[in-house]
PDB file of C-alpha atoms in Angstrom:
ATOM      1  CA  UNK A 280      -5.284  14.531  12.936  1.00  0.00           C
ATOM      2  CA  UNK A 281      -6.363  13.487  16.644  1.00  0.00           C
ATOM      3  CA  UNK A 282      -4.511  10.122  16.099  1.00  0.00           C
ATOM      4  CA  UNK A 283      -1.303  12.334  15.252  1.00  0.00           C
ATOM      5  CA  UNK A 284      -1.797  14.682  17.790  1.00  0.00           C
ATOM      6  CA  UNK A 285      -2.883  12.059  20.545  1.00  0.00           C
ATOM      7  CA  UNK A 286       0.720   9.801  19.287  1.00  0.00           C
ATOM      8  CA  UNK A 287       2.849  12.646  19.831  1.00  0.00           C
ATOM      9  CA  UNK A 288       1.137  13.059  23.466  1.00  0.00           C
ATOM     10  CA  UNK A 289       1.033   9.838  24.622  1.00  0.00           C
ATOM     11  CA  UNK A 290       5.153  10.019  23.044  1.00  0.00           C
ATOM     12  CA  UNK A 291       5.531  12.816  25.408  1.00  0.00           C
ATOM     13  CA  UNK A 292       4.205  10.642  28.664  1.00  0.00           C
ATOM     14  CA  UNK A 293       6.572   8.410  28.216  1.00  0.00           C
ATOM     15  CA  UNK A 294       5.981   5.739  31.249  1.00  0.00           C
ATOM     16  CA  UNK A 295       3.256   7.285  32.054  1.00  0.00           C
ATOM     17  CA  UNK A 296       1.259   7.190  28.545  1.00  0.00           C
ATOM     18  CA  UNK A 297       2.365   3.575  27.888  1.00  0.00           C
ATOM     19  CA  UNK A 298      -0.520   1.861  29.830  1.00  0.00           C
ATOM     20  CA  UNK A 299      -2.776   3.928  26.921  1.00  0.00           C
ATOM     21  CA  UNK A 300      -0.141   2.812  24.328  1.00  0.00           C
ATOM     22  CA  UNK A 301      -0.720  -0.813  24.892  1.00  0.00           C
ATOM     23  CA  UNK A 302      -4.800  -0.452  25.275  1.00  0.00           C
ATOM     24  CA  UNK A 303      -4.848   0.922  21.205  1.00  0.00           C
ATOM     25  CA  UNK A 304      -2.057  -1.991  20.522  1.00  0.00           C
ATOM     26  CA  UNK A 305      -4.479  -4.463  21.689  1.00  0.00           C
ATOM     27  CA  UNK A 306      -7.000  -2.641  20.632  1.00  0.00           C
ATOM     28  CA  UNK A 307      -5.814  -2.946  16.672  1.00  0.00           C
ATOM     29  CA  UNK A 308      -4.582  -6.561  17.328  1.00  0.00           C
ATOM     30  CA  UNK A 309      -8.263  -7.692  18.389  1.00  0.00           C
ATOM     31  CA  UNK A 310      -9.587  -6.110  15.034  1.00  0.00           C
ATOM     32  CA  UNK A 311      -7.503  -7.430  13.294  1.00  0.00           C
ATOM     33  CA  UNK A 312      -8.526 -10.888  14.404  1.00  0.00           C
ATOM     34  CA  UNK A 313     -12.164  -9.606  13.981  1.00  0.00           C
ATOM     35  CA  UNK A 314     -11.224  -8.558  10.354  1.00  0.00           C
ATOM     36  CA  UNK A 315      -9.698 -11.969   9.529  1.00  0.00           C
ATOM     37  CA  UNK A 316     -13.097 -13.936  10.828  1.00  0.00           C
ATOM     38  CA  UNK A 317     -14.992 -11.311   8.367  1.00  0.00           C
ATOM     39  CA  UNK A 318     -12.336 -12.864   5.672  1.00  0.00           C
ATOM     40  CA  UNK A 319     -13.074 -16.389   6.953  1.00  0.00           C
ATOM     41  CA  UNK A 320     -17.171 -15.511   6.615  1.00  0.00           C
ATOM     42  CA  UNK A 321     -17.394 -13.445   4.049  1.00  0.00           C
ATOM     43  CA  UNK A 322     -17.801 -15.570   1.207  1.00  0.00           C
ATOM     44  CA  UNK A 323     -21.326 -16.752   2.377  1.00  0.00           C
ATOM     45  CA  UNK A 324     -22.004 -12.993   2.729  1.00  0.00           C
ATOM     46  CA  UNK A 325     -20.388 -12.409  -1.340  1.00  0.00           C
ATOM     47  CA  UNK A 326     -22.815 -14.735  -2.351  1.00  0.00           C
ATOM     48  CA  UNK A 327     -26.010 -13.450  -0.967  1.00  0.00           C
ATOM     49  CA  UNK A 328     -24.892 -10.000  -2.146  1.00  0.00           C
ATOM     50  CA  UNK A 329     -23.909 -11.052  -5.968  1.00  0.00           C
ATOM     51  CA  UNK A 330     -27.020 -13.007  -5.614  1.00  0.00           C
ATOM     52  CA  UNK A 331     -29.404 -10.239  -5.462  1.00  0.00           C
ATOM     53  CA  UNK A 332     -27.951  -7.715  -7.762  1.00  0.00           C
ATOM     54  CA  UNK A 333     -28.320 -10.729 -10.258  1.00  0.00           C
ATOM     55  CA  UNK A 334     -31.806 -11.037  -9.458  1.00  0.00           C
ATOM     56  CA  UNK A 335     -32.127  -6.843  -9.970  1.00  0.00           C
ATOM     57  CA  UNK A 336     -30.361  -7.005 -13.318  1.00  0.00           C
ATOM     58  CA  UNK A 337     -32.421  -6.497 -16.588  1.00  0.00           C
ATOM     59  CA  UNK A 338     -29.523  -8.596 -18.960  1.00  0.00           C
ATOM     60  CA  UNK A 339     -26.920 -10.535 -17.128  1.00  0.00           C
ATOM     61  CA  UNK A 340     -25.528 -11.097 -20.245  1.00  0.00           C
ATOM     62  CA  UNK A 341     -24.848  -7.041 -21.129  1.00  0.00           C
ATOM     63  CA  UNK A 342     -23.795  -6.607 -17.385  1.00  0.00           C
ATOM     64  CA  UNK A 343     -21.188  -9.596 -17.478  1.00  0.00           C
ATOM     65  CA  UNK A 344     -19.329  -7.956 -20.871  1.00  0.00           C
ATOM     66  CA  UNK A 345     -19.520  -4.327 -18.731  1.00  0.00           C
ATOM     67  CA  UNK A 346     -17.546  -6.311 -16.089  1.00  0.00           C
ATOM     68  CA  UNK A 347     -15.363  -7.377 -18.589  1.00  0.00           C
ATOM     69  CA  UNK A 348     -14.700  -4.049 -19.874  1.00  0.00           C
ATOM     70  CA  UNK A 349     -14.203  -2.932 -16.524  1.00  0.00           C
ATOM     71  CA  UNK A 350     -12.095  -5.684 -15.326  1.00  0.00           C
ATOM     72  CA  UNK A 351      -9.193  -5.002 -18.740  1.00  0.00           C
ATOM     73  CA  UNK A 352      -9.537  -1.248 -17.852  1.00  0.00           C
ATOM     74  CA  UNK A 353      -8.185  -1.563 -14.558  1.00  0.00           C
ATOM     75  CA  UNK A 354      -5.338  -4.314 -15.834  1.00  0.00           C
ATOM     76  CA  UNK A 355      -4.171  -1.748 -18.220  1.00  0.00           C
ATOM     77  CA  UNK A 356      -4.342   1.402 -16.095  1.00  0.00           C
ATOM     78  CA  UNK A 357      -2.058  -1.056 -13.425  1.00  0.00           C
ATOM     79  CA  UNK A 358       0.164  -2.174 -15.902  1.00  0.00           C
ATOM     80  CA  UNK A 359       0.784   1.483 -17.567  1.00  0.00           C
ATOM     81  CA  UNK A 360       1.438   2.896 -13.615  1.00  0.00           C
ATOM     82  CA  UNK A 361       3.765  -0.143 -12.740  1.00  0.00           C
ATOM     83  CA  UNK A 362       5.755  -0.865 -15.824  1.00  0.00           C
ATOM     84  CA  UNK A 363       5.405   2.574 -17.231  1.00  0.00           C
ATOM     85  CA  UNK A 364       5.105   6.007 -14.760  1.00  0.00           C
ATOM     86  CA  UNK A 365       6.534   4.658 -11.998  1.00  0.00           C
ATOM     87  CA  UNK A 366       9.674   2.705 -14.394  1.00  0.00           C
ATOM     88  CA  UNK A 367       9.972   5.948 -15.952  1.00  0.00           C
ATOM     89  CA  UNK A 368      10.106   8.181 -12.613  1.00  0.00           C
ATOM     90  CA  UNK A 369      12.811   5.102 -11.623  1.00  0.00           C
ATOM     91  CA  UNK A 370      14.753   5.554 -14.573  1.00  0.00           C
ATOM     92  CA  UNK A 371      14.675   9.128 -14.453  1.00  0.00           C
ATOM     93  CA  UNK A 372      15.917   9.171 -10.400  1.00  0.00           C
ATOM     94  CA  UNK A 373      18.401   6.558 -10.691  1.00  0.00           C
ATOM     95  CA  UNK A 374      19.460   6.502 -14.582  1.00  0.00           C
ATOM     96  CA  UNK A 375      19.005   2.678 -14.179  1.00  0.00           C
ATOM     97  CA  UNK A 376      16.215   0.368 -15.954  1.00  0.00           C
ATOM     98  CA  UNK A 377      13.864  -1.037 -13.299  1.00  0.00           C
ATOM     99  CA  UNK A 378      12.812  -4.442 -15.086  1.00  0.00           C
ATOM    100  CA  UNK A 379      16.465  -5.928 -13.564  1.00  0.00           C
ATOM    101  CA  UNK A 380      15.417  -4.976 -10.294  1.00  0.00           C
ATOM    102  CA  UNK A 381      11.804  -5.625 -10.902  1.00  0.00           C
ATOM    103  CA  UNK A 382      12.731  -9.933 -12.001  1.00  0.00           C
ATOM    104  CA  UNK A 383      14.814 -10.003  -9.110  1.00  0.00           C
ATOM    105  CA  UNK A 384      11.298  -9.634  -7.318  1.00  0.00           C
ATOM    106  CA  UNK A 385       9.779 -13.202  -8.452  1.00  0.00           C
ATOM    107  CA  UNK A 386       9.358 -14.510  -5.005  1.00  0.00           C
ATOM    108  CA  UNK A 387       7.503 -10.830  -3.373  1.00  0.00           C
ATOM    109  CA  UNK A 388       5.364 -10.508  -6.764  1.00  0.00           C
ATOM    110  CA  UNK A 389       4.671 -13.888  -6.485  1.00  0.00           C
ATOM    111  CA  UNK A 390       3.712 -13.504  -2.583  1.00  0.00           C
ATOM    112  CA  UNK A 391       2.281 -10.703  -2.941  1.00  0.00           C
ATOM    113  CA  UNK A 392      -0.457 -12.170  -5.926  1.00  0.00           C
ATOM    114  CA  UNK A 393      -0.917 -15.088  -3.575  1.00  0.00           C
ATOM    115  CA  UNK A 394      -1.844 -13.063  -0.149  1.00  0.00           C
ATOM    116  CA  UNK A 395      -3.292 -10.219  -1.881  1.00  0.00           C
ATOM    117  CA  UNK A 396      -1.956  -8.559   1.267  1.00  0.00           C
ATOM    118  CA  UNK A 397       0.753  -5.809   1.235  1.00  0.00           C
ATOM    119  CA  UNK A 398       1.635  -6.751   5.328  1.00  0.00           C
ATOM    120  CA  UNK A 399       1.770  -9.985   4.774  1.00  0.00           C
ATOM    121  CA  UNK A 400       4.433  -9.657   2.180  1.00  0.00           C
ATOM    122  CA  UNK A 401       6.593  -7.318   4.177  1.00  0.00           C
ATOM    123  CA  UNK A 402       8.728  -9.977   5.183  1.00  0.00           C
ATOM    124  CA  UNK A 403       9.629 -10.836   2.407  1.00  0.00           C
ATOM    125  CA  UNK A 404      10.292  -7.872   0.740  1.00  0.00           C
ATOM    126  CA  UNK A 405      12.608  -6.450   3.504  1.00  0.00           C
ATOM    127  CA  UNK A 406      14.264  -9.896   3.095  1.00  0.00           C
ATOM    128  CA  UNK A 407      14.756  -9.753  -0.920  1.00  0.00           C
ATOM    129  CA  UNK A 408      16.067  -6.092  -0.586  1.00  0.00           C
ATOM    130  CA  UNK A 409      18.497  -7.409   2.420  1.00  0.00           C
ATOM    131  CA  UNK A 410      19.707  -9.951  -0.469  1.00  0.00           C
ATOM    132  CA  UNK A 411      19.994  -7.442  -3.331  1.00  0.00           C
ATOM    133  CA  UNK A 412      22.110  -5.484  -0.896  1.00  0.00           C
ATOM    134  CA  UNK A 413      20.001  -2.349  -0.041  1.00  0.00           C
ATOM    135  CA  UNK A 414      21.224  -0.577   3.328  1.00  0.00           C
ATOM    136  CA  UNK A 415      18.646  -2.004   5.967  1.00  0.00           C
ATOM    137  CA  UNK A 416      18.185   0.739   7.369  1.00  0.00           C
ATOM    138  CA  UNK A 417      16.157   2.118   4.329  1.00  0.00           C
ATOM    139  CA  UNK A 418      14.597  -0.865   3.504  1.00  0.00           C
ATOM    140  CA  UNK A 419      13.313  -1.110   7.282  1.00  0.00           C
ATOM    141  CA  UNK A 420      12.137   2.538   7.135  1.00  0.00           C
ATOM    142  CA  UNK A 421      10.671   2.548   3.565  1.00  0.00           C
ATOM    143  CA  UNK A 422       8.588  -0.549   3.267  1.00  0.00           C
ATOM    144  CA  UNK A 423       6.572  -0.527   6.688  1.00  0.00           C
ATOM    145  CA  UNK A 424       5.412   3.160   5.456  1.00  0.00           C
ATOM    146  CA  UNK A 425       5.037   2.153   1.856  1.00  0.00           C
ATOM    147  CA  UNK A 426       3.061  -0.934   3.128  1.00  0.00           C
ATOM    148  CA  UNK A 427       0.657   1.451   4.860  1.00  0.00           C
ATOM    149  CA  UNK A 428       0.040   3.997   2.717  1.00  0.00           C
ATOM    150  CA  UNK A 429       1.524   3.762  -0.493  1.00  0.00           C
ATOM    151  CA  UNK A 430      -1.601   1.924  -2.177  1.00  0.00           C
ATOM    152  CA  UNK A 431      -1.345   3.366  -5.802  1.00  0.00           C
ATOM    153  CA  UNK A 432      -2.988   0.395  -7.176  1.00  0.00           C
ATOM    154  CA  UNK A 433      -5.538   0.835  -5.109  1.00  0.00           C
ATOM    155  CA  UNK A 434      -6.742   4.556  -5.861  1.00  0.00           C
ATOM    156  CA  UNK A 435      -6.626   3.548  -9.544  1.00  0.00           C
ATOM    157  CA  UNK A 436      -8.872   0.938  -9.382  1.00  0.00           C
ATOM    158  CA  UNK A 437     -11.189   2.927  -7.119  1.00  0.00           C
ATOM    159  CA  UNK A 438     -11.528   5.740  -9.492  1.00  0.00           C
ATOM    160  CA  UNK A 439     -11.902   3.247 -12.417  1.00  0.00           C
ATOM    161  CA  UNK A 440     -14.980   1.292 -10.112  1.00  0.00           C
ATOM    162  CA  UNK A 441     -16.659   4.724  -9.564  1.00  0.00           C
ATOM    163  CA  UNK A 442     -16.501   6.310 -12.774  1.00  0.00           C
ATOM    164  CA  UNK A 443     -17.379   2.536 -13.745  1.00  0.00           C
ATOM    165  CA  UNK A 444     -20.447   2.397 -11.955  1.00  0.00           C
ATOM    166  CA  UNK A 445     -21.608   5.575 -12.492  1.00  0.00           C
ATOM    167  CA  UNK A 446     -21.612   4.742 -16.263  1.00  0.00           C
ATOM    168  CA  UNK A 447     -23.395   1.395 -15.113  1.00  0.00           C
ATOM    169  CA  UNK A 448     -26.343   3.642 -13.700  1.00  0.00           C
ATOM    170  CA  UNK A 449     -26.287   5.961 -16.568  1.00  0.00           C
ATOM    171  CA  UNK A 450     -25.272   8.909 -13.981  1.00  0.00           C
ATOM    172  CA  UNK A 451     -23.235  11.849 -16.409  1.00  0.00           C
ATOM    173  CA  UNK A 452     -20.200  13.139 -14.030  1.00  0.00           C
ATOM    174  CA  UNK A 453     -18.706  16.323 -14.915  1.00  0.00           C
ATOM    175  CA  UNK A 454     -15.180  16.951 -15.208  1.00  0.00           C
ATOM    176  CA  UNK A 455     -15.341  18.009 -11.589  1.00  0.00           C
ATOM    177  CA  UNK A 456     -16.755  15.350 -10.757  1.00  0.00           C
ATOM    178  CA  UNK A 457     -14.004  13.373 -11.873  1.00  0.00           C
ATOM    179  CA  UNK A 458     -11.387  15.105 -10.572  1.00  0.00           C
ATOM    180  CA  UNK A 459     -13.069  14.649  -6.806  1.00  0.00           C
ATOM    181  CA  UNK A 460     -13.133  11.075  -7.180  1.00  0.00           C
ATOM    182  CA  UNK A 461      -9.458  10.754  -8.077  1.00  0.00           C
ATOM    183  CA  UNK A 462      -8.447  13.351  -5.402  1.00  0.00           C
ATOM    184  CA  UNK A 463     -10.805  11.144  -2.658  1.00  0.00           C
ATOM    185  CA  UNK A 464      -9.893   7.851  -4.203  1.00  0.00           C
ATOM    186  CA  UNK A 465      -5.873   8.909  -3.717  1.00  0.00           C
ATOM    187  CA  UNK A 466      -6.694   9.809  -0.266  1.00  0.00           C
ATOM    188  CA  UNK A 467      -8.837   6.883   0.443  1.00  0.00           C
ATOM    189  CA  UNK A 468      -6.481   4.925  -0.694  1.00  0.00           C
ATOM    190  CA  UNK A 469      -4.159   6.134   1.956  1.00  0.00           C
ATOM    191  CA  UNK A 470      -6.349   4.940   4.653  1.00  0.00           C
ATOM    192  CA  UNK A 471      -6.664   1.361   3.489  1.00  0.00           C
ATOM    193  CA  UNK A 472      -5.270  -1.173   5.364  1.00  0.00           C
ATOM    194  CA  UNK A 473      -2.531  -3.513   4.221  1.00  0.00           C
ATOM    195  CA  UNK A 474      -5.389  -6.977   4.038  1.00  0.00           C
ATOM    196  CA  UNK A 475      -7.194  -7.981   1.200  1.00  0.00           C
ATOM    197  CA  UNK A 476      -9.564  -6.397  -0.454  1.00  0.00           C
ATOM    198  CA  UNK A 477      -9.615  -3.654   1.981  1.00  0.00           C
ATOM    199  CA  UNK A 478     -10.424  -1.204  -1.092  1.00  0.00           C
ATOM    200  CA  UNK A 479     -14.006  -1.792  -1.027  1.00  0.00           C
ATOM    201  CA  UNK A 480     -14.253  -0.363   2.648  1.00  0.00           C
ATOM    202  CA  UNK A 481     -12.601   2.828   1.331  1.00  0.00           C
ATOM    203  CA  UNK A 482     -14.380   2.553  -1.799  1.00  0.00           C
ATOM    204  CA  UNK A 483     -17.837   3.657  -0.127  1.00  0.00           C
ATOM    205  CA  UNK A 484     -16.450   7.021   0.248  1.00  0.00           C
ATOM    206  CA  UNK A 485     -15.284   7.555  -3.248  1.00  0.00           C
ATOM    207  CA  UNK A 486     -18.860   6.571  -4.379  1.00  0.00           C
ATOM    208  CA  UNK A 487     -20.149   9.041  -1.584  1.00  0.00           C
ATOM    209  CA  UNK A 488     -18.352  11.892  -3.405  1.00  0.00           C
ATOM    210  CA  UNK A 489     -20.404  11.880  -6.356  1.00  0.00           C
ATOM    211  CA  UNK A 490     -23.618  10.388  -4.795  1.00  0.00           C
ATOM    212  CA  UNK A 491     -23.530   7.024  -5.790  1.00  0.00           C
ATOM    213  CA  UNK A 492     -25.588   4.376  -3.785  1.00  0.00           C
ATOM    214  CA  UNK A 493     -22.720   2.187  -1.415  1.00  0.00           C
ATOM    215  CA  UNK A 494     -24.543  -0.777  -1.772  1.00  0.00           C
ATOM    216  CA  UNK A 495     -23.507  -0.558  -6.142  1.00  0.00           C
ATOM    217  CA  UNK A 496     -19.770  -2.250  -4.711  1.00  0.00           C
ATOM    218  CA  UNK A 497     -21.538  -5.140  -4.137  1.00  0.00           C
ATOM    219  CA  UNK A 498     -21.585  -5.203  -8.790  1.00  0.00           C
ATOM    220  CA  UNK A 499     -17.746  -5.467  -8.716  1.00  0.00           C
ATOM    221  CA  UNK A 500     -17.226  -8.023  -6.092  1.00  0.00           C
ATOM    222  CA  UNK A 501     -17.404 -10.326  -8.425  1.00  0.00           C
ATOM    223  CA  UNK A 502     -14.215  -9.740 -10.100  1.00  0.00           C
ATOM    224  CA  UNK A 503     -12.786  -7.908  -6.999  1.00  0.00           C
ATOM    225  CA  UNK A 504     -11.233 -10.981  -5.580  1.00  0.00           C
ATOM    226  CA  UNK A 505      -8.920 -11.116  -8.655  1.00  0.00           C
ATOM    227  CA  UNK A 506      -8.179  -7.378  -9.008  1.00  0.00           C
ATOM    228  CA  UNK A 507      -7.119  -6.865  -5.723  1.00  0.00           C
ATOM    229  CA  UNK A 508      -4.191  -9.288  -6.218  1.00  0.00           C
ATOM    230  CA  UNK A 509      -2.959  -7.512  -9.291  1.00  0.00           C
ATOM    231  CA  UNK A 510      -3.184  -4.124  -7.576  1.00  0.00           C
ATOM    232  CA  UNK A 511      -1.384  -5.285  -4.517  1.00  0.00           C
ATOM    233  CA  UNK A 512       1.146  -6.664  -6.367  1.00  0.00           C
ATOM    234  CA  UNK A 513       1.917  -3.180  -8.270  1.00  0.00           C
ATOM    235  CA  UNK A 514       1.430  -1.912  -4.880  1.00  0.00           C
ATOM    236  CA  UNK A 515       4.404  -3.890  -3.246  1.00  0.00           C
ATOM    237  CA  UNK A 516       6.444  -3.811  -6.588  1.00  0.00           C
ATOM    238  CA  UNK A 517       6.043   0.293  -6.438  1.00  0.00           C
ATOM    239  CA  UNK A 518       7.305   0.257  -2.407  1.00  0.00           C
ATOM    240  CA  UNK A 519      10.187  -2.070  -3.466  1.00  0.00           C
ATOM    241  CA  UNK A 520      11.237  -0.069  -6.347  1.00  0.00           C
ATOM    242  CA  UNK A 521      10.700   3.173  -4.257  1.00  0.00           C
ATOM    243  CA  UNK A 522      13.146   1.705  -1.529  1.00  0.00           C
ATOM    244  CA  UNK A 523      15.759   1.114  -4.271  1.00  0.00           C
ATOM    245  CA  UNK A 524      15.394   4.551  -5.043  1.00  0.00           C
ATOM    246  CA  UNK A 525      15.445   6.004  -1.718  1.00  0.00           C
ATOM    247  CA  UNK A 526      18.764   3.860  -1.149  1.00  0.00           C
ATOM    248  CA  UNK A 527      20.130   5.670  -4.492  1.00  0.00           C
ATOM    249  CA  UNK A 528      19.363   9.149  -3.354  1.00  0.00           C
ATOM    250  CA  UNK A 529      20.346   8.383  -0.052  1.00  0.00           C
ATOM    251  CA  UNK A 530      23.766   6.111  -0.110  1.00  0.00           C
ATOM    252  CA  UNK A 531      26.312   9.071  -0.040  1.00  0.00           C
ATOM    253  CA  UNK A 532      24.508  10.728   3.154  1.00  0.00           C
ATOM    254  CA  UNK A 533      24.435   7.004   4.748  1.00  0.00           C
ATOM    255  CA  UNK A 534      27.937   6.044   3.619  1.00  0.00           C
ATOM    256  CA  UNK A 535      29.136   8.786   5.692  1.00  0.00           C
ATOM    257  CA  UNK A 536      30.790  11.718   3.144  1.00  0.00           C
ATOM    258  CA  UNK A 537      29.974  12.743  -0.336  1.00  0.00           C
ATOM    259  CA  UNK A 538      32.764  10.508  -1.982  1.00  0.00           C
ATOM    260  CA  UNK A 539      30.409   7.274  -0.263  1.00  0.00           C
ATOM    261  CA  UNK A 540      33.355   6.486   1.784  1.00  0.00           C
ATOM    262  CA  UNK A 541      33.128   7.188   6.222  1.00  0.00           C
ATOM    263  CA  UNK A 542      35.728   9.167   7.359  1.00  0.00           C
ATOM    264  CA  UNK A 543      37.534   7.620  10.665  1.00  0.00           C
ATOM    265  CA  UNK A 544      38.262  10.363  12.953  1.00  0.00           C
ATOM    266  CA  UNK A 545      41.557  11.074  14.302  1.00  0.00           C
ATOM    267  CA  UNK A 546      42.637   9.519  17.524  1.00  0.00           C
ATOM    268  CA  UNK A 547      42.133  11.772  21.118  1.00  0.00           C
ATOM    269  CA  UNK A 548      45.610  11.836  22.549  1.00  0.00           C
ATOM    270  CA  UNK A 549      45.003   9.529  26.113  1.00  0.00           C
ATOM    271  CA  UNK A 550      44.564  11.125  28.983  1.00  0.00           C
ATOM    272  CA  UNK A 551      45.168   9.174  32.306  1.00  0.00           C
ATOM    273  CA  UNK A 552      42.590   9.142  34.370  1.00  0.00           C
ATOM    274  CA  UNK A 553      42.199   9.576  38.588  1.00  0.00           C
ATOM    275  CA  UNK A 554      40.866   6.853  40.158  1.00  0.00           C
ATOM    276  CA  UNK A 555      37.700   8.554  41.540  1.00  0.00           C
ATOM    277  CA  UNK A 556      37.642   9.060  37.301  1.00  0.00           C
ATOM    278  CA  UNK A 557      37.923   5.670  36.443  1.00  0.00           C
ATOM    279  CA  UNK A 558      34.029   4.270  37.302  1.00  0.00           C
TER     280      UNK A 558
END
């Protein structure tokens, strides 16, 4: 809420507030250089981690088949949300079948499952959506804010880790329970950023909610790497398919009247101007 409320004033500034406006734009371009060094390092850091919860584990063996469980729940739960709800809620908006749209995609999935970053793929997403002829200025609107904060794959593989864990540690949650990690998960989810793997950041408050330990995300790094390309690409496929619908709802108010036509106005009768007019 201050980072709203300080936008909107250093909006109102104008020349003034811009000095402050390019301190925070450096500011977020220096960590993100930090967070890509992190990337660069943080495999020596995976392995010490993974190292020593093997070390604290009674049988690897029964832990290994958990993470297997664990791993097919969160496939399923992110293939029944991307070729399921979110088809469904696209079939139900549009009256059209999203799997056409969804193979004219190859090259963003594809992208997106390589980078396992939602910003990286913008680019080409706003680029395949130019080609399947949505109006640009939808696509250019929709997918930088669906990049940001639409990360449904995400908060349903954060609520799967935490229920997941807590299971692991032979912790009972109530039903209340579960229903404040899903709401926190959703919202954490909001907050991640578009790099990978960014969940786990937002994944310590989830486990927070309930009172489990932070340091239990170190148990599903090991398959996390792999996850989080899945998830962002049903996170990139969801903001595509939600431009497409946007462009749908939209195309009659863009197009100018309700028939989806513009409407050229009649011509001003000319009026001849006076010289001291004409400038």
């Amino acid at each position: 809420m201050f980072s709203v409320v300080l936008g909107t004033c250093i909006g109102k500034m104008r020349e003034k507030g811009k000095p402050l406006l390019g301190l925070f734009e450096t500011l977020s371009e220096a960590m993100m250089i930090i967070t890509s060094w992190v990337i660069w390092i943080s495999p020596i850091g995976v392995l010490f981690l993974v190292a020593a919860k093997l070390l604290e584990m009674a049988s690897f063996i029964e832990v290994l088949g958990q993470l297997g469980w664990y791993f097919m729940t969160v496939m399923l739960g992110l293939m029944l949300h991307g070729f399921g709800t979110i088809s469904v809620i696209f079939f139900l908006t549009t009256r059209k079948m999203a799997f056409p749209y969804i193979a004219k995609m190859s090259q963003v999935l594809a992208t997106a499952f390589g980078t396992g970053s939602s910003s990286a793929t913008m680019p080409i997403t706003i680029r395949c959506l130019d080609n399947m002829g949505i109006d640009p200025r939808v696509t250019r609107f929709v997918i930088p804010v669906g990049a940001t904060i639409n990360m449904d794959g995400t908060a349903l593989y954060e609520a799967v880790a935490a229920l997941f864990i807590a299971q692991l540690r032979n912790i009972h949650l109530t039903f209340g329970h579960i229903v404040a990690v899903s709401v926190t998960a959703t919202a954490a989810s909001i907050g991640a950023a578009g790099i990978p793997q960014a969940g786990l950041i937002t994944m310590v408050m989830v486990l927070d909610t309930v009172g489990l330990p932070a340091e239990d995300v170190t148990i599903i790094i090991a398959v996390d790497w792999l996850l989080d390309r899945f998830r962002t690409t049903i996170n990139v496929m969801c903001d595509a398919l939600g431009t497409i619908l946007v462009n749908s709802l939209s195309k009659k108010d863009l197009s100018g009247d309700a028939n989806g036509h513009l409407e050229l106005a009649e011509p001003h009768e000319l009026v001849e101007l006076r010289p001291d007019q004409k400038e």
